[in-house]
Coordinates of C-alpha atoms and ligand atoms in Angstrom, one line a residue:
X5 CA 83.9 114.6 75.8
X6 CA 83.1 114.9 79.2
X7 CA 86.0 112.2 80.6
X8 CA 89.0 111.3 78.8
X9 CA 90.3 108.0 79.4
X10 CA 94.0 107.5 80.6
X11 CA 94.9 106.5 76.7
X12 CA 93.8 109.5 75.0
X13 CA 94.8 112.0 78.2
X14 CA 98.9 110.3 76.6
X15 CA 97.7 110.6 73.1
X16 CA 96.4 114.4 73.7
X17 CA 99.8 115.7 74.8
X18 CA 101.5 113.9 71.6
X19 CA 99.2 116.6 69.8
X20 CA 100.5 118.8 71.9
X21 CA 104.2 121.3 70.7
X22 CA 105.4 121.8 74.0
X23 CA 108.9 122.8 74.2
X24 CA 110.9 120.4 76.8
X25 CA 114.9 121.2 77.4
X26 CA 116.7 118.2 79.3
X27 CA 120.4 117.8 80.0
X28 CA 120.7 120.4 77.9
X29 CA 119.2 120.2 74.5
X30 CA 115.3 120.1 73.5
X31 CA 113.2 116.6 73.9
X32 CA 111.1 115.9 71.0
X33 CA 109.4 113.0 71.6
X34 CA 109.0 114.1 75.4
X35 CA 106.0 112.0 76.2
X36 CA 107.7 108.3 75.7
X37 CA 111.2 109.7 77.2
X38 CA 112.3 107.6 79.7
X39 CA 113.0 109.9 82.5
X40 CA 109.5 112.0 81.9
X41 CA 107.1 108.9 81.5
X42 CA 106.5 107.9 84.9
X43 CA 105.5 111.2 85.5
X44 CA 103.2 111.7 82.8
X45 CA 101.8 108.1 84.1
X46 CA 100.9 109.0 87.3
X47 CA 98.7 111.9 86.0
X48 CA 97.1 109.3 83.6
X49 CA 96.3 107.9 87.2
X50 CA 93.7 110.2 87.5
X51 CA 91.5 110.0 84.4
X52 CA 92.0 106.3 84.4
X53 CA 90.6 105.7 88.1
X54 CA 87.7 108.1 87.4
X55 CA 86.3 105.9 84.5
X56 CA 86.9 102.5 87.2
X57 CA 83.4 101.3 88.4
X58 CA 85.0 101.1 92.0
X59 CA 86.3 104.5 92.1
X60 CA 83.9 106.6 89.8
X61 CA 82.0 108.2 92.8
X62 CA 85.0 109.2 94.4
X63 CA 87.1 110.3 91.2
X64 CA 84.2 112.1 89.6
X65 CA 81.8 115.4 90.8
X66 CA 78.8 116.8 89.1
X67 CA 79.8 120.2 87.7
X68 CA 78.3 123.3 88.9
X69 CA 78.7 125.0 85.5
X70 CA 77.8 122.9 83.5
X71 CA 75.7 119.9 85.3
X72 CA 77.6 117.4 83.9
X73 CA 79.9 114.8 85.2
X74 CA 83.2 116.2 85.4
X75 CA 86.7 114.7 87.1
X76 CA 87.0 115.8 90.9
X77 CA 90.7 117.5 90.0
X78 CA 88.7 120.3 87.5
X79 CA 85.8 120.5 90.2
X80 CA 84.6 123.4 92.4
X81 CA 83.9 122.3 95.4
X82 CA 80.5 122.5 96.6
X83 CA 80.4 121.6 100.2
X84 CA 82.5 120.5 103.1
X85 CA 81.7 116.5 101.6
X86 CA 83.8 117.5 98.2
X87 CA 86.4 119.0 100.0
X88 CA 86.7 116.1 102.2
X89 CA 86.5 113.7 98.8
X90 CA 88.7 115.5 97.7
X91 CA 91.3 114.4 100.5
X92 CA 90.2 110.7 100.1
X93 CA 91.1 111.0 96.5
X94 CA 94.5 112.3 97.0
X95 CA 94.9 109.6 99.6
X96 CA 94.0 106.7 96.6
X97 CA 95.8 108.4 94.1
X98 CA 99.4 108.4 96.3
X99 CA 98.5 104.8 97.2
X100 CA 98.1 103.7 94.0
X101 CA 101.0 105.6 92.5
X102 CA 104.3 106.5 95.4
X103 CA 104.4 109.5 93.4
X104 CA 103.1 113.0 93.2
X105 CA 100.3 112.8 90.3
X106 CA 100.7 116.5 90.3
X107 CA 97.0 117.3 89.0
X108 CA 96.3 118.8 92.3
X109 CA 97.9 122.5 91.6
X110 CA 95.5 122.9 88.5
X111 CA 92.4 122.0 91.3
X112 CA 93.5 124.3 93.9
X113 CA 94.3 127.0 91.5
X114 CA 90.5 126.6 90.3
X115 CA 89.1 127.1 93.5
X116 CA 91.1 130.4 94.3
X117 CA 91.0 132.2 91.2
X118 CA 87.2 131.4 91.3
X119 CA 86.8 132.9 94.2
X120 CA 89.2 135.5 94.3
X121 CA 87.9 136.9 90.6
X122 CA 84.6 137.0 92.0
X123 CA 85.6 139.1 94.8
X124 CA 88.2 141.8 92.8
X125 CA 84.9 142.3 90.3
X126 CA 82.7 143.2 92.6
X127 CA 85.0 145.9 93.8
X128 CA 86.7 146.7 90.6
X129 CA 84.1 145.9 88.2
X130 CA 86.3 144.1 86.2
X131 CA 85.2 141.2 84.1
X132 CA 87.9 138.6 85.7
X133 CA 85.3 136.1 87.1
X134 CA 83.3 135.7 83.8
X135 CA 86.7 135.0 82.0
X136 CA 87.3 132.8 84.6
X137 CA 84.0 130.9 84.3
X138 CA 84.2 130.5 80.6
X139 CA 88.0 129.0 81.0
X140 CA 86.7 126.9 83.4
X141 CA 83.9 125.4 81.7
X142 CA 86.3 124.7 78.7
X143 CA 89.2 122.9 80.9
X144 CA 86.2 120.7 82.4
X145 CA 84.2 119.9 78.9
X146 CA 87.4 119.0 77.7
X147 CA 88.7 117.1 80.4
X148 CA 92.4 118.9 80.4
X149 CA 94.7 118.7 82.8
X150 CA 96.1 122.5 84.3
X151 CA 99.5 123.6 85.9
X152 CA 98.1 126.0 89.0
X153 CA 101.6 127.9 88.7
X154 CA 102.1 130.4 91.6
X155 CA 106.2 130.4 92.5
X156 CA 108.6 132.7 91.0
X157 CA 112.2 132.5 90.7
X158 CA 112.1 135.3 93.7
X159 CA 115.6 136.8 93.2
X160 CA 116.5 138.6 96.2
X161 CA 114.3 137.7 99.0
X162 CA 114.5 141.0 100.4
X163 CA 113.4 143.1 97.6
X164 CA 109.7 143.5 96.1
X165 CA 108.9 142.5 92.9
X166 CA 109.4 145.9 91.5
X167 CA 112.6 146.6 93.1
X168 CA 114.5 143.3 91.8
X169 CA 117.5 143.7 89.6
X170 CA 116.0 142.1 87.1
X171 CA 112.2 142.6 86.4
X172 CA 112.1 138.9 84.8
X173 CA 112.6 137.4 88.5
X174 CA 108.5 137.6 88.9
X175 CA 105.9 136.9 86.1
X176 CA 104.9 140.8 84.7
X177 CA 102.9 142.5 82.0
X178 CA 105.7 144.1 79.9
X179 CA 103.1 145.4 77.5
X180 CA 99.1 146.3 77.8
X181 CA 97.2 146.2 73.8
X182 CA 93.4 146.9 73.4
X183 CA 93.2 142.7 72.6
X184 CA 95.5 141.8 75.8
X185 CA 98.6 141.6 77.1
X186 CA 102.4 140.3 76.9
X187 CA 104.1 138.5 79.8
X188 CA 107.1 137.6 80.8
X189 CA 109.2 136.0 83.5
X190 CA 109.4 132.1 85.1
X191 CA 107.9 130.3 87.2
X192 CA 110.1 127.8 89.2
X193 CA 109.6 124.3 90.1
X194 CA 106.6 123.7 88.5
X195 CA 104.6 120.5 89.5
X196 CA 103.5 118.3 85.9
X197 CA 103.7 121.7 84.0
X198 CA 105.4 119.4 81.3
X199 CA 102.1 117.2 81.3
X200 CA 99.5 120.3 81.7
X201 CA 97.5 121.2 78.7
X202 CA 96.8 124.4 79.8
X203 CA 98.7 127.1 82.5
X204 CA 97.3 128.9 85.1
X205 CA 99.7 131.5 86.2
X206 CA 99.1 133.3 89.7
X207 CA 101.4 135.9 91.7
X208 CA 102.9 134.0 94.5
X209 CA 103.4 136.9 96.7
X210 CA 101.2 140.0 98.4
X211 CA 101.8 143.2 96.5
X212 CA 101.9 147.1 97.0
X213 CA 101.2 149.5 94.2
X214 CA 104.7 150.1 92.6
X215 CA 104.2 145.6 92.1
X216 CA 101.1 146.7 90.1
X217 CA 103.1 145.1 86.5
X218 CA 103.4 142.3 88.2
X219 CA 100.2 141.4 90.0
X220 CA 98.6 139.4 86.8
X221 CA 96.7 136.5 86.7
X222 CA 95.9 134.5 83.4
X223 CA 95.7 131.2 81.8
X224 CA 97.3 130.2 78.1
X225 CA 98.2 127.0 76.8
X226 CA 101.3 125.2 77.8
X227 CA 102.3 125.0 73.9
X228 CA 101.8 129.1 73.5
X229 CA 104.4 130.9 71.3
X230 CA 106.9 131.9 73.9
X231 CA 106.7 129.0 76.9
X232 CA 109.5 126.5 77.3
X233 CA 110.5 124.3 79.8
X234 CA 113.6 123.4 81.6
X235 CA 113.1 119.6 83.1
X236 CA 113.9 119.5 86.7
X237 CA 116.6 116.7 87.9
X238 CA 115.7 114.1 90.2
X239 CA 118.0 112.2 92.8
X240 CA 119.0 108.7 90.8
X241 CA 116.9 109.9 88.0
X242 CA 119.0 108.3 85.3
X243 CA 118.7 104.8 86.7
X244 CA 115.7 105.6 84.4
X245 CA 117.2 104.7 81.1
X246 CA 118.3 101.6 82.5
X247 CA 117.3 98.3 81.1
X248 CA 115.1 96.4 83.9
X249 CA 112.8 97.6 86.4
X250 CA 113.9 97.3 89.7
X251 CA 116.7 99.4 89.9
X252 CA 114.1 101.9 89.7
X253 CA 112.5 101.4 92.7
X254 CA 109.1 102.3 91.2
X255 CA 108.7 100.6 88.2
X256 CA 105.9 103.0 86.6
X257 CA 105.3 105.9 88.7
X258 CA 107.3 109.0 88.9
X259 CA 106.7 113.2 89.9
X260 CA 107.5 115.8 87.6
X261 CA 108.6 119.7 88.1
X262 CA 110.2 122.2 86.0
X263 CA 111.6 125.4 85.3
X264 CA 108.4 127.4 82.7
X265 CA 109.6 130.3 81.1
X266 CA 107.3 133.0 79.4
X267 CA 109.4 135.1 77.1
X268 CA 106.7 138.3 75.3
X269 CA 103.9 135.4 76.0
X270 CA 100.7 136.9 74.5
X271 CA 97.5 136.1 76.6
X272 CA 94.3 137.5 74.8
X273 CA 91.6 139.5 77.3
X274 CA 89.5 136.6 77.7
X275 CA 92.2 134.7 79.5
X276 CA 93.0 137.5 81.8
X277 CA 91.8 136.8 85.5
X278 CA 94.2 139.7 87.3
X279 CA 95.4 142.4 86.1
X280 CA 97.0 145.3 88.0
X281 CA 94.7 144.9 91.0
X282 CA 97.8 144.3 93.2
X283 CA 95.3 144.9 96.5
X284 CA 94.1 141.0 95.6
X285 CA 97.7 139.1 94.7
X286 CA 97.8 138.6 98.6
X287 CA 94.0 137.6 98.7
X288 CA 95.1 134.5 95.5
X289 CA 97.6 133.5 97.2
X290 CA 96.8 132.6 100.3
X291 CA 93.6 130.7 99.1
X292 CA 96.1 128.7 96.7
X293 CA 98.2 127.7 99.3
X294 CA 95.6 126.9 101.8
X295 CA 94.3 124.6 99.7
X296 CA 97.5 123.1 98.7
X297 CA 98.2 123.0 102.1
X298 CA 95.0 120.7 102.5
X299 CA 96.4 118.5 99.8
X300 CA 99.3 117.6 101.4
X301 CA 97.0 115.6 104.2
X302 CA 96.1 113.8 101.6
X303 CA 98.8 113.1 98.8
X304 CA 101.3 112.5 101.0
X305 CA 99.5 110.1 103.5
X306 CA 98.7 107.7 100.1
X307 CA 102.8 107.6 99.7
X308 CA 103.0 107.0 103.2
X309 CA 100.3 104.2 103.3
X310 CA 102.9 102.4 100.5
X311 CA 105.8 103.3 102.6
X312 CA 104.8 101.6 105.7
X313 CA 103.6 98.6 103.8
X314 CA 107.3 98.5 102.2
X315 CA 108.8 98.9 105.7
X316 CA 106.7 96.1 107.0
X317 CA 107.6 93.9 104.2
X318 CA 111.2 94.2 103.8
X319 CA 110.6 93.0 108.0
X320 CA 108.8 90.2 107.2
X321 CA 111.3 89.3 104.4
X322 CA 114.1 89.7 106.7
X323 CA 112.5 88.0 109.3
X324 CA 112.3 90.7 111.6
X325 CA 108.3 91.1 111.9
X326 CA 107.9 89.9 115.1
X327 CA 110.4 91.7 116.8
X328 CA 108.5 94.2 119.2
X329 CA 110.5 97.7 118.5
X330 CA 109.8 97.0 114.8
X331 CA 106.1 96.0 115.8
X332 CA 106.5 99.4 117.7
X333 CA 108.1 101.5 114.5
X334 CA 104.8 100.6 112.0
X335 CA 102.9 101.5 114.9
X336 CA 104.8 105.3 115.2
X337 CA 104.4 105.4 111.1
X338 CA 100.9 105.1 111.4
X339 CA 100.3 107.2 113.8
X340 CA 102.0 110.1 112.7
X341 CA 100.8 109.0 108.7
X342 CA 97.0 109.1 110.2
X343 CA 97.2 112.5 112.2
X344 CA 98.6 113.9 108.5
X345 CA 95.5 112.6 107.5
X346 CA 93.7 113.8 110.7
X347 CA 94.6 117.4 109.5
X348 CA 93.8 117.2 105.8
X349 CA 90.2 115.9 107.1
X350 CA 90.0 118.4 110.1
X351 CA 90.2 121.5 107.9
X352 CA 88.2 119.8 105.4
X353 CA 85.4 119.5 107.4
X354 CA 85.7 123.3 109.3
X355 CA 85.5 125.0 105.6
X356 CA 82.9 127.4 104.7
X357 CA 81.7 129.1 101.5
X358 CA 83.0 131.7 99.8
X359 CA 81.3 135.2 98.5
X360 CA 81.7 133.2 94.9
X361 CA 79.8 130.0 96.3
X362 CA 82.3 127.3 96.6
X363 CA 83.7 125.9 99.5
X364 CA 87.2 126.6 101.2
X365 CA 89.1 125.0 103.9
X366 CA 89.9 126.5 107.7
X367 CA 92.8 128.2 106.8
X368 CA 94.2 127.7 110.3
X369 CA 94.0 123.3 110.2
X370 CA 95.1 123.8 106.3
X371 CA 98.4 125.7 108.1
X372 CA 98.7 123.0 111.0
X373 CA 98.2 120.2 108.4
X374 CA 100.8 121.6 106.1
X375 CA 103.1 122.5 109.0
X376 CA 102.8 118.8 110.1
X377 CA 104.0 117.7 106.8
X378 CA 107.2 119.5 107.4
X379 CA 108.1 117.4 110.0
X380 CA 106.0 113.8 110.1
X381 CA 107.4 112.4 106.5
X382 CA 110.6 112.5 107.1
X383 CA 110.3 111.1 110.9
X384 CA 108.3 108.0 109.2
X385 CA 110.9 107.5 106.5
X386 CA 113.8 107.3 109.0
X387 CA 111.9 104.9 110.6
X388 CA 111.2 102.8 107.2
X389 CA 115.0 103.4 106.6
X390 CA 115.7 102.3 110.4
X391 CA 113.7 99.0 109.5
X392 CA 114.8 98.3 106.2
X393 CA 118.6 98.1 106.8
X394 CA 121.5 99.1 105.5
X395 CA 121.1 97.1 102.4
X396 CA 119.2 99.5 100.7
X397 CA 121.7 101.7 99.9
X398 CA 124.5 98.9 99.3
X399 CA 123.0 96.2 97.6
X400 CA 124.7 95.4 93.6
X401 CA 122.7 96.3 90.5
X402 CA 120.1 94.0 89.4
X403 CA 122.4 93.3 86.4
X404 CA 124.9 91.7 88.8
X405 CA 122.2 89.6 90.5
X406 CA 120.6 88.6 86.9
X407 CA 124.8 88.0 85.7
X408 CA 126.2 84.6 84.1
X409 CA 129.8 85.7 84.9
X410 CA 131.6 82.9 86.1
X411 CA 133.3 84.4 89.4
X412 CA 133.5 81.3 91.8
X413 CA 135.7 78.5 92.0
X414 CA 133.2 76.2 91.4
X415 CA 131.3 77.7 88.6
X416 CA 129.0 80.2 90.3
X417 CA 128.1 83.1 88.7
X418 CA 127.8 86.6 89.8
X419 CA 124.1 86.2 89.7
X420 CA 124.3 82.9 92.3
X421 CA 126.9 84.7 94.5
X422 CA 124.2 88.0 94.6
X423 CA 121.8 85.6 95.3
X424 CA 123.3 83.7 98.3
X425 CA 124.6 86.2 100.1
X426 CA 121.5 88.5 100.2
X427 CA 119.1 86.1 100.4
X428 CA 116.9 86.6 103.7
X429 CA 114.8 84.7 105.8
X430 CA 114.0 80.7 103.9
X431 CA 111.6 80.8 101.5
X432 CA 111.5 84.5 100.4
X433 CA 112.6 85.1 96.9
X434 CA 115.9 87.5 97.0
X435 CA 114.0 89.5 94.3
X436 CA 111.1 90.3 96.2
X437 CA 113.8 91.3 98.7
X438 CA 115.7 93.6 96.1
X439 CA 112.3 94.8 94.8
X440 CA 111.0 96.2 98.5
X441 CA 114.1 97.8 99.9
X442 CA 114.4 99.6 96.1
X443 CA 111.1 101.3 96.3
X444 CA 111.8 102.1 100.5
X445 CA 115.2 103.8 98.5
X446 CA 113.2 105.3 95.5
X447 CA 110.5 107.6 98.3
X448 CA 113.2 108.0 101.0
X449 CA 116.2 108.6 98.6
X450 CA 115.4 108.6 94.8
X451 CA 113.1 110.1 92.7
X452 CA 110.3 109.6 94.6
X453 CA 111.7 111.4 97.8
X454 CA 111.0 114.7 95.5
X455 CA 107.7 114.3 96.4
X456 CA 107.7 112.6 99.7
X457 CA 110.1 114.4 101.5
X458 CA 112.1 117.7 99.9
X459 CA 107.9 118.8 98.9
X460 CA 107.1 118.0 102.4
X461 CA 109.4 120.6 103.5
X462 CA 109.0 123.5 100.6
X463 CA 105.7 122.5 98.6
X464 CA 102.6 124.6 99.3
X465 CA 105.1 127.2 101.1
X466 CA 108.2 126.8 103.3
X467 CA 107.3 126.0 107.0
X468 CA 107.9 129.8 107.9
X469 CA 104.8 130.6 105.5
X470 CA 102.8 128.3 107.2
X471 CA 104.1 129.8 110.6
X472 CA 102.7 133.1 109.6
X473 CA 99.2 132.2 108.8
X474 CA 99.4 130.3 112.1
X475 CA 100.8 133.2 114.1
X476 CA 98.2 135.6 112.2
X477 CA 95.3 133.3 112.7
X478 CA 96.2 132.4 116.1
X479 CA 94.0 135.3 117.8
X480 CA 96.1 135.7 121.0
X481 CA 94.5 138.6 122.4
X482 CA 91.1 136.4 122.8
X483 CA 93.2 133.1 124.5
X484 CA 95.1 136.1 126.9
X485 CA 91.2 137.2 127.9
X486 CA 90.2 133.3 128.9
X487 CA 93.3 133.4 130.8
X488 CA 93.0 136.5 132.7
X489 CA 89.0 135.4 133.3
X490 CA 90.3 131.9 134.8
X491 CA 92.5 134.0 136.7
X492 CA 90.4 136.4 138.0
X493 CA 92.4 139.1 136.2
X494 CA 90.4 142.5 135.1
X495 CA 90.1 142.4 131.1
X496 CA 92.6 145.4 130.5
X497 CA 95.1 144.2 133.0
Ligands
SF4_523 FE1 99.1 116.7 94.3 FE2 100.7 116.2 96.3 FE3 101.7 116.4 93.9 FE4 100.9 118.6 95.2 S1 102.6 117.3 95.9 S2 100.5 118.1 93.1 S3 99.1 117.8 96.3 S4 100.3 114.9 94.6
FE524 FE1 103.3 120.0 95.6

């Protein structure tokens, strides 16, 4: 089974004994809950597009293990073209969903354990890349769907790994047997690890010598004796268990992230990718996160596209569309939407091969483009909130608008009052009207604005991670020498 179709990716994970905690007691039937469906649908996203005739070239790669066709989420890529594909199909995939589809952490954990195992054997000797290979090869015959889990809980910021209070507070090997090894720890806010078949757990920071129990790298099943999950609130989340869809400002789609604890989690020496080679946690990690970084020129410019089409609606429904500041607003959305996109393209197109073979991005625009995120999503939803009005936050509950409660003197109901008083320019149906500035609430406010704004900010690293790459890749000493040439200023002055 080379591609699954979106139908038996939702049937695979009822096969599936994952252990889900939510408002605290265990979910059983976790994939038709309520509050975890829209996430599980946006990830169905992605096998169901790459089986579309319209969409196949872009959702699909040809596998450089195996020579088949494989999706572009499990792909390695191959040239600067994929890793520029790859942006574009980030880009669809947020338009067609205002959600994270969260496959995207499983990709860019492919391409930097690839690389990275490739490069600790060839200094180690180790067997890590062949492991990695084989795993690789399964996830892509079988079509799965991977968690690329790097963060830890972290504890105290200021202490390493080794010297937190409690050893838990970052993913470690707490025993080493001839057949593997036992792991424990969490890893925190992790992106569809609910919906992941398989794990892939990273270290998420560099590492010195005494870190050398917890610089580990493996993969195991999401299902494996010892992993549970603790679901991850979202703002408005329980709007979800309402009757009705609009309330819910996106009637389908939803994010997902979650709390994964390893408690004595076995992993068996085939699955092990890192293992005490602390000299390469720092090497992993900065690969992951430059290409996550790279992701976010694409992901979140898709939710942006459907923002600024909301923004311009709930105008036009108001009335408003030809006013020239709000003319002037889509334009600012645009622009600062496209030069996301801009980045995500830009660093896309400066990668390079690795020692391993597949490409990476320039870490430097992956940094810029990431750092840009930071800033640009939540500058284009004030201006989507700026245009859609006040109503979004005040308007009734669709049950009031859709009520036969008698509440006016001359019969009306609470449904016809709702409807006369919000009711917009002549002609446009209220509900449209409720249904636009719900979804501006749901990616600006709601559950959405998990993924559109809050992961702006901390996703792929904290704006202060992407200020170090910048600062280290920044090369100063070479820009002071064009400067003191223009000058006319002797090279050691
Ligand atoms: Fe993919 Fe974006 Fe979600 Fe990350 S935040 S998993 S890049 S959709
Ligand atoms: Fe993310």
């Amino acid at each position: 089974m080379a591609l699954m179709s979106a139908r038996e990716y939702i049937d695979s994970l009822r096969a599936m004994k994952t252990r889900v905690y939510m408002f605290g007691e265990r979910v059983e039937n976790w994939v038709d809950h309520p509050i975890i469906r829209p996430s599980i649908s946006s990830v169905a996203m992605t096998y169901q597009l790459a089986q579309d005739p319209e969409y196949r070239d872009l959702m699909t790669a040809r596998s450089s293990l195996t020579g088949e066709t494989i999706n572009r989420f499990n792909h390695l890529h191959q040239s600067t073209e994929d890793l520029k594909n790859k942006v574009k199909m980030q880009r669809l995939l947020g338009q067609k969903t205002a959600a994270c589809f969260q496959r995207c952490v499983g990709m860019d954990a492919f391409n930097a354990v690839f690389s990275t195992t490739f490069e600790i054997d060839e200094k180690h000797g180790t067997k890590y890349h062949e492991n990695f290979r084989n795993f690789l090869r399964m996830v892509q015959e079988k079509d799965l769907t991977v968690d690329g889990a790097m963060t830890d809980p972290k504890g105290d910021r200021s202490k390493a790994p080794h010297d937190q209070s409690d050893p838990d507070l970052f993913v470690h090997v707490v025993e080493r047997r001839d057949d593997g090894i036992v792991v424990s720890g969490a890893k925190a806010h992790q992106t569809g690890s609910i919906n992941s078949h398989w794990h892939l757990i990273m270290p998420t920071i560099a590492m010195g010598e005494a870190d050398k129990d917890w610089a580990v790298s493996f993969a195991c099943p999401s299902d494996a004796d010892g992993i549970y999950m603790v679901y991850g609130r979202q703002s408005c989340d329980t709007r979800k268990l309402e009757d009705g869809n609009i309330d819910k400002g996106n009637m389908k789609f939803g994010g997902q992230e979650a709390l994964v604890v390893l408690d004595n989690v076995f992993i068996p020496n085939e699955y092990i990718f890192l293992n005490g080679e602390y000299e390469f946690a720092g090497m992993l990690v900065e690969r992951f996160a430059g290409y996550h970084r790279q992701s976010y020129g694409g992901c979140k410019v898709g939710v942006g596209d459907v923002l600024i089409g909301a923004a311009a609606l709930a105008a036009e429904y108001n009335g408003a569309d030809k006013a020239s500041h709000i003319k002037d607003k889509l334009i600012e959305m645009t622009h600062l939407n496209e030069t996301l996109y801009s980045c995500g393209l830009a660093c896309s197109c400066e990668g390079h091969p690795t020692k391993a073979g597949n490409y990476e991005i320039d870490l430097m625009l992956a940094n810029v483009c990431k750092q840009n995120v930071t800033r640009f999503p939540y500058e284009i939803s004030r201006l989507a909130e700026d245009i859609a009005g006040g109503l979004m936050v005040t308007m009734p509950a669709d049950t009031d608008f859709k009520s036969d409660t008698v509440v006016g003197k001359g019969g009306e109901t609470l449904g016809d009052i709702c409807n006369k008083f919000f009711a917009a320019k002549d002609g446009v149906n209220t509900e449209y009207r409720q249904r636009i500035l719900r979804l501006i609430e749901n990616m600006c406010l709601g559950t959405a604005a998990v993924g559109y704004r809050t992961e702006s900010m901390h996703g792929a690293g904290s704006p202060q991670a992407q200020r170090i790459v910048i600062s280290r890749q920044a090369n100063l000493a070479e820009k002071k020498n064009l400067a003191r040439t223009i000058a006319g200023i002797p090279q050691d002055k």
